[in-house]
Coordinates of C-alpha atoms in Angstrom, one line a residue:
M57 CA 118.9 -57.4 22.7
G58 CA 121.3 -55.2 23.4
T59 CA 121.1 -53.2 26.6
G60 CA 119.6 -50.3 25.4
K61 CA 117.1 -52.0 23.4
R62 CA 116.3 -53.7 26.8
G63 CA 116.1 -50.6 28.5
L64 CA 113.2 -49.5 26.0
L65 CA 111.2 -52.6 26.2
T66 CA 111.6 -52.7 30.3
A67 CA 110.5 -48.8 30.0
A68 CA 107.3 -50.1 27.5
V69 CA 106.1 -52.5 30.2
T70 CA 106.3 -49.8 33.1
V71 CA 104.1 -47.6 31.1
V72 CA 101.8 -50.5 30.5
C73 CA 101.2 -50.8 34.1
A74 CA 100.8 -47.1 34.8
V75 CA 98.4 -46.9 31.9
T76 CA 96.8 -49.5 33.7
V77 CA 96.6 -48.1 36.9
L78 CA 95.5 -44.8 34.9
A79 CA 92.4 -46.9 33.4
L80 CA 90.9 -48.0 36.7
P81 CA 88.0 -45.6 37.4
G82 CA 88.2 -43.8 40.6
T83 CA 91.8 -44.3 40.9
A84 CA 94.1 -41.3 41.8
F85 CA 97.5 -41.5 40.5
A86 CA 101.1 -40.0 40.0
A87 CA 104.0 -40.3 38.0
P88 CA 105.2 -44.1 37.5
T89 CA 107.9 -44.7 39.8
P90 CA 111.4 -45.7 37.8
P91 CA 112.1 -49.3 38.1
P92 CA 114.5 -50.2 40.6
S93 CA 118.3 -50.7 39.6
P94 CA 118.7 -54.8 38.8
N95 CA 120.4 -56.6 41.5
P96 CA 123.2 -58.4 40.0
T97 CA 123.0 -61.3 42.1
T98 CA 119.0 -61.5 41.3
S99 CA 118.8 -60.1 37.7
A100 CA 118.9 -63.3 35.7
S101 CA 116.0 -64.8 37.7
V102 CA 113.4 -61.6 37.5
T103 CA 114.3 -60.1 34.1
L104 CA 111.6 -61.5 31.9
P105 CA 112.5 -62.9 28.2
A106 CA 111.9 -60.2 25.7
D107 CA 109.1 -62.2 24.0
E108 CA 107.3 -62.2 27.6
E109 CA 107.7 -58.7 28.0
L110 CA 106.5 -57.6 24.3
E111 CA 103.4 -60.4 25.1
I112 CA 102.3 -58.5 28.3
V113 CA 102.6 -55.0 25.8
R114 CA 100.2 -56.8 22.9
E115 CA 98.0 -57.9 25.7
K116 CA 97.6 -54.2 27.0
L117 CA 97.5 -52.6 23.5
D118 CA 94.5 -55.1 22.9
K119 CA 92.7 -54.3 25.8
L120 CA 93.2 -50.2 25.0
Y121 CA 92.6 -50.7 21.4
R122 CA 89.2 -52.4 22.3
A123 CA 88.1 -50.1 25.0
A124 CA 88.7 -47.7 21.9
A125 CA 86.2 -49.8 20.2
V126 CA 83.9 -49.8 22.7
A127 CA 83.6 -46.1 23.1
T128 CA 83.6 -45.7 19.4
D129 CA 80.3 -47.9 19.2
Q130 CA 78.9 -45.5 22.1
Y131 CA 79.9 -42.2 20.0
N132 CA 78.6 -43.8 16.4
A133 CA 75.4 -44.6 18.2
A134 CA 75.1 -40.9 19.8
E135 CA 75.8 -39.6 16.4
E136 CA 73.1 -41.4 14.7
K137 CA 70.5 -40.5 17.6
A138 CA 71.5 -37.0 16.7
R139 CA 71.1 -37.4 12.9
H140 CA 67.5 -38.7 13.6
Q141 CA 66.7 -36.3 16.6
S142 CA 67.8 -33.4 14.0
A143 CA 65.8 -34.8 11.0
E144 CA 62.7 -34.8 13.2
I145 CA 63.2 -31.5 14.5
V146 CA 63.1 -30.1 11.1
R147 CA 59.9 -32.1 10.5
L148 CA 58.2 -30.9 13.5
A149 CA 59.6 -27.4 12.3
K150 CA 58.0 -28.0 9.3
K151 CA 54.7 -28.9 10.6
I152 CA 54.8 -25.8 13.1
V153 CA 55.4 -23.6 10.0
K154 CA 52.0 -25.0 8.1
G155 CA 49.9 -25.3 11.4
Q156 CA 50.4 -21.5 12.0
E157 CA 49.7 -21.2 8.3
R158 CA 46.4 -22.9 8.9
L159 CA 45.5 -21.0 12.3
D160 CA 46.0 -18.1 10.8
G161 CA 43.7 -19.1 7.8
L162 CA 41.3 -20.0 10.2
K163 CA 41.4 -16.9 12.4
A164 CA 40.9 -15.1 9.2
R165 CA 37.7 -16.8 8.5
A166 CA 36.3 -16.5 11.9
G167 CA 37.2 -12.6 11.5
A168 CA 35.4 -12.2 8.4
A169 CA 32.1 -14.0 10.2
A170 CA 32.5 -11.4 12.8
A171 CA 32.2 -8.8 10.7
A172 CA 29.8 -9.8 8.7
Q173 CA 27.7 -10.1 11.8
Y174 CA 28.7 -6.4 12.5
R175 CA 27.3 -5.4 9.3
G176 CA 24.0 -7.1 10.0
G177 CA 23.6 -4.6 12.6
G178 CA 25.2 -6.7 15.6
L179 CA 22.1 -8.9 15.4
P180 CA 22.8 -12.8 15.1
P181 CA 20.9 -14.4 12.4
E182 CA 18.4 -16.1 14.8
A183 CA 17.3 -12.6 16.4
R184 CA 16.8 -11.6 12.5
L185 CA 14.7 -14.6 11.6
V186 CA 12.5 -14.1 14.5
L187 CA 11.9 -10.4 13.3
S188 CA 10.7 -11.6 9.7
D189 CA 7.1 -11.2 8.7
D190 CA 7.1 -13.5 5.7
P191 CA 6.7 -16.7 6.4
Q192 CA 8.3 -18.1 3.0
D193 CA 11.4 -15.8 4.4
F194 CA 10.9 -17.5 7.8
L195 CA 11.5 -21.2 6.2
D196 CA 14.4 -20.2 4.0
G197 CA 16.2 -18.1 6.9
A198 CA 15.8 -21.3 9.0
G199 CA 17.8 -23.4 6.5
R200 CA 20.4 -20.6 6.5
V201 CA 20.8 -20.4 10.2
R202 CA 21.3 -24.0 10.7
A203 CA 23.9 -24.6 8.0
G204 CA 25.7 -21.3 9.3
Q205 CA 25.7 -22.5 13.1
R206 CA 27.5 -26.2 11.5
A207 CA 29.6 -23.7 9.8
T208 CA 30.1 -21.7 12.7
H209 CA 30.6 -25.1 14.9
G210 CA 32.7 -26.4 12.7
L211 CA 35.1 -23.5 12.2
L212 CA 35.6 -23.4 16.1
G213 CA 36.4 -26.9 16.3
E214 CA 38.9 -26.4 13.7
L215 CA 40.3 -23.5 15.4
T216 CA 40.8 -25.5 18.5
R217 CA 42.2 -28.5 17.0
A218 CA 44.9 -26.5 15.0
Q219 CA 45.5 -24.8 18.5
Q220 CA 46.1 -27.9 20.0
D221 CA 48.1 -29.5 16.9
L222 CA 50.2 -26.4 17.3
E223 CA 51.0 -26.7 20.6
Q224 CA 51.3 -30.5 20.5
Y225 CA 54.2 -30.0 17.6
A226 CA 55.9 -27.2 19.8
R227 CA 55.8 -29.7 22.9
D228 CA 57.7 -32.6 20.5
A229 CA 60.3 -30.3 19.3
E230 CA 61.0 -29.4 22.7
A231 CA 61.5 -33.2 23.5
Q232 CA 63.7 -33.7 20.6
M233 CA 66.0 -30.9 21.4
T234 CA 66.3 -32.0 24.8
K235 CA 67.1 -35.5 23.8
L236 CA 69.7 -34.0 21.0
E237 CA 71.3 -32.0 23.5
A238 CA 71.6 -35.0 25.8
G239 CA 72.7 -37.2 22.6
R240 CA 75.5 -34.1 21.8
K241 CA 77.0 -34.8 25.6
A242 CA 77.0 -38.3 25.3
K243 CA 78.7 -38.2 22.2
A244 CA 81.4 -35.6 23.6
K245 CA 81.8 -38.2 26.7
A246 CA 82.7 -41.1 24.3
Q247 CA 84.9 -38.9 22.3
K248 CA 87.1 -38.1 25.2
K249 CA 86.9 -41.9 26.0
I250 CA 88.2 -42.8 22.4
E251 CA 91.0 -40.4 22.7
K252 CA 92.1 -41.0 25.9
Q253 CA 92.4 -44.8 24.9
I254 CA 94.1 -44.4 21.9
E255 CA 96.4 -41.8 23.3
A256 CA 97.6 -44.5 26.1
A257 CA 97.9 -47.0 23.4
E258 CA 100.2 -44.6 21.4
Q259 CA 102.0 -44.1 24.7
V260 CA 102.9 -47.4 25.2
E261 CA 104.1 -48.0 21.4
S262 CA 106.3 -45.1 21.2
T263 CA 108.8 -46.5 23.9
L264 CA 109.3 -49.7 21.3
E265 CA 111.8 -49.6 18.9
K266 CA 111.3 -50.2 15.3
E267 CA 112.7 -53.7 15.8
E268 CA 110.6 -54.4 18.7
K269 CA 107.5 -52.7 17.0
E270 CA 108.0 -55.6 14.0
R271 CA 108.3 -58.4 16.7
L272 CA 105.1 -57.2 18.5
A273 CA 103.3 -57.2 14.8
L274 CA 104.6 -61.0 14.6
L275 CA 103.0 -61.8 18.0
E276 CA 99.9 -60.7 17.4
Q277 CA 99.7 -62.1 14.0
Q278 CA 100.9 -65.4 15.5
A279 CA 97.9 -65.0 18.2
A280 CA 95.2 -64.4 15.7
D281 CA 96.7 -67.3 13.3
E282 CA 96.5 -69.6 16.4
A283 CA 92.9 -68.7 17.2
Q284 CA 92.3 -68.9 13.2
A285 CA 93.7 -72.5 13.2
S286 CA 91.7 -73.6 16.5
W287 CA 88.7 -72.4 14.6
L288 CA 89.2 -74.6 11.5
S289 CA 90.2 -77.6 13.3
S290 CA 86.4 -77.9 14.3
G291 CA 86.0 -78.6 10.9
I292 CA 83.5 -75.7 10.2
L293 CA 84.9 -74.8 7.0
D294 CA 83.1 -78.3 5.7
E295 CA 80.0 -76.9 6.7
I296 CA 80.1 -73.3 5.6
R297 CA 78.3 -73.6 1.7
G298 CA 76.0 -70.9 1.5
K299 CA 76.2 -68.7 -1.4
A300 CA 75.9 -65.1 -1.6
T301 CA 73.3 -63.4 -2.8
A302 CA 73.3 -60.6 -5.2
K303 CA 72.8 -57.8 -2.6
G304 CA 75.5 -59.8 -0.5
K305 CA 78.1 -59.8 -3.4
K306 CA 77.8 -56.2 -4.1
A307 CA 78.5 -55.6 -0.5
V308 CA 81.3 -58.2 -0.4
A309 CA 82.5 -56.4 -3.8
Y310 CA 82.2 -53.0 -2.2
A311 CA 83.9 -54.0 1.5
T312 CA 87.0 -55.5 -0.7
A313 CA 87.1 -52.2 -2.9
Q314 CA 88.3 -50.7 0.3
I315 CA 91.3 -52.7 1.3
G316 CA 94.1 -50.5 2.0
K317 CA 92.2 -47.3 3.1
P318 CA 92.9 -46.3 7.0
Y319 CA 90.9 -47.1 10.3
Q320 CA 89.2 -43.9 11.7
W321 CA 87.1 -43.8 14.5
G322 CA 83.7 -42.7 13.8
A323 CA 84.4 -42.7 9.9
E324 CA 82.0 -43.8 7.6
G325 CA 83.9 -43.3 4.3
P326 CA 85.1 -42.9 1.4
K327 CA 88.8 -42.5 2.3
S328 CA 88.7 -43.8 5.9
Y329 CA 86.4 -46.5 8.2
D330 CA 85.8 -47.8 11.5
C331 CA 84.6 -51.4 11.3
S332 CA 80.5 -50.7 11.3
G333 CA 81.3 -47.9 9.1
L334 CA 82.8 -50.1 6.8
T335 CA 79.7 -52.8 6.8
S336 CA 77.4 -50.6 6.7
Q337 CA 78.3 -48.5 4.1
A338 CA 79.0 -51.8 2.5
W339 CA 75.5 -52.7 2.7
I340 CA 74.1 -49.5 2.1
S341 CA 75.8 -49.6 -1.2
A342 CA 73.9 -52.8 -2.3
G343 CA 70.8 -50.8 -1.6
Q344 CA 70.1 -52.5 2.2
G345 CA 69.3 -50.3 5.1
M346 CA 71.6 -50.9 8.1
P347 CA 72.0 -50.2 11.5
R348 CA 75.4 -47.8 12.0
T349 CA 76.8 -49.8 14.8
S350 CA 78.2 -53.2 15.6
E351 CA 76.1 -53.6 18.5
A352 CA 72.9 -52.5 17.0
Q353 CA 73.7 -54.4 13.9
W354 CA 73.9 -57.3 16.6
A355 CA 70.8 -56.4 18.4
Q356 CA 68.7 -55.6 15.3
L357 CA 69.8 -57.8 12.6
E358 CA 68.7 -61.3 12.2
R359 CA 71.1 -63.8 13.6
I360 CA 71.9 -67.2 12.1
D361 CA 74.2 -70.1 12.7
I362 CA 77.7 -70.2 12.2
K363 CA 77.3 -73.3 9.7
N364 CA 74.7 -71.6 7.5
M365 CA 77.1 -68.2 6.9
R366 CA 77.5 -67.0 3.7
P367 CA 79.5 -64.1 1.9
G368 CA 78.3 -60.7 3.2
D369 CA 77.2 -62.2 6.3
L370 CA 78.4 -60.0 9.4
I371 CA 80.6 -61.7 11.9
I372 CA 80.3 -60.3 15.3
Y373 CA 83.2 -60.4 17.6
F374 CA 83.8 -60.3 21.3
D375 CA 81.0 -60.5 24.1
D376 CA 80.2 -56.7 24.0
A377 CA 79.6 -56.8 20.4
S378 CA 82.4 -54.2 19.9
H379 CA 84.0 -55.4 16.8
V380 CA 82.1 -56.3 13.3
G381 CA 83.9 -58.0 10.0
M382 CA 82.0 -58.9 6.9
Y383 CA 82.5 -62.7 5.9
I384 CA 84.1 -62.9 2.3
G385 CA 84.3 -66.9 1.7
D386 CA 86.5 -69.7 2.5
G387 CA 87.0 -68.8 6.2
T388 CA 88.1 -65.5 5.4
M389 CA 86.5 -61.7 6.7
V390 CA 87.3 -58.2 5.6
H391 CA 87.3 -55.6 8.5
A392 CA 88.9 -52.5 9.5
P393 CA 90.4 -53.2 12.8
R394 CA 91.7 -50.8 14.6
P395 CA 93.7 -47.5 14.9
G396 CA 97.1 -47.3 13.0
R397 CA 95.8 -50.1 11.0
T398 CA 93.9 -50.3 7.3
V399 CA 91.0 -52.4 6.0
T400 CA 92.5 -55.7 5.5
T401 CA 91.3 -59.5 5.3
A402 CA 91.7 -61.9 8.5
G403 CA 90.9 -65.3 9.3
A404 CA 87.2 -65.6 10.3
G405 CA 88.0 -67.4 13.3
S406 CA 91.1 -65.0 14.4
M407 CA 89.4 -63.3 17.0
P408 CA 86.4 -64.4 19.6
I409 CA 83.1 -64.7 17.7
L410 CA 80.1 -63.5 19.3
G411 CA 77.8 -64.6 16.5
V412 CA 76.7 -64.1 12.9
V413 CA 74.0 -61.7 11.7
R414 CA 72.5 -61.5 8.1
P415 CA 71.2 -57.9 6.7
D416 CA 69.4 -59.5 3.7
A417 CA 67.6 -61.9 5.7

């Protein structure tokens, strides 16, 4: 490598170190100090081999993009909650309108009853009954009075219940609005985290020349291939013989049809996807309801043993369930990797597997 390229790569490592400091919570920072000029007598022993320097860059980029993936899951979760809360507010608003209409109708009936009493001389039916001289009129009137009393009592009860319902609907709507506002703040906070991590990763990558980026990509592929080879060496593929269900086939067909489309955090298609956006939409297209985020998919869907895996099942990666891909058979999965990449296939064991879940259990 020439002196110029070596300088760029050293700058990339310097940026990595600066970004590492930046990522630490509560850490104040200043502009990174330029690396000291190499000492001719010691430079040979201090200078790292090019691949070792690139490995430092690769590991840091991996951490940054994984942090962005975690924040993306938080963003997606907040977005999903906001959708549910907005729908609930609309539902409550409709109930408030209907409740108000019912209350207005009951008040009108109560007003009509009061007007009728006024037209009767202001005397209640009981008083007019006592003044009756005709025994038959008295008996007939007694029946009407009892019926009227029951009707009045029922009307008052309905009025009270309608008023209470209306007040409860209003309280529920206010509570949902409070949750919605909290969700919006959580979503905005997650968005800032995503943008910060991606910006830091792009800053690191921008210091690399084309040749170094190509070699970095080879290192990434090499790490994935080694992980896949290690996974396959256990003989696990000999045990995985599950067949896809009808829905599973539809989900796989949808997911693989998206290959080549760009990754975009928070996206659910049709032009771009993030990892859980791809898997959730694939299963929704097959007629199966699905949680939106990889964390929710791990928490809510039925977990199965890897050896029982079948095409369409979802493989959850990393201890924090921050990534998900769909198994498509022959030890392969399809996924939306990260910013700057496109939907693609990869070895099912190319990343640390947390577990497997089945949407159509």
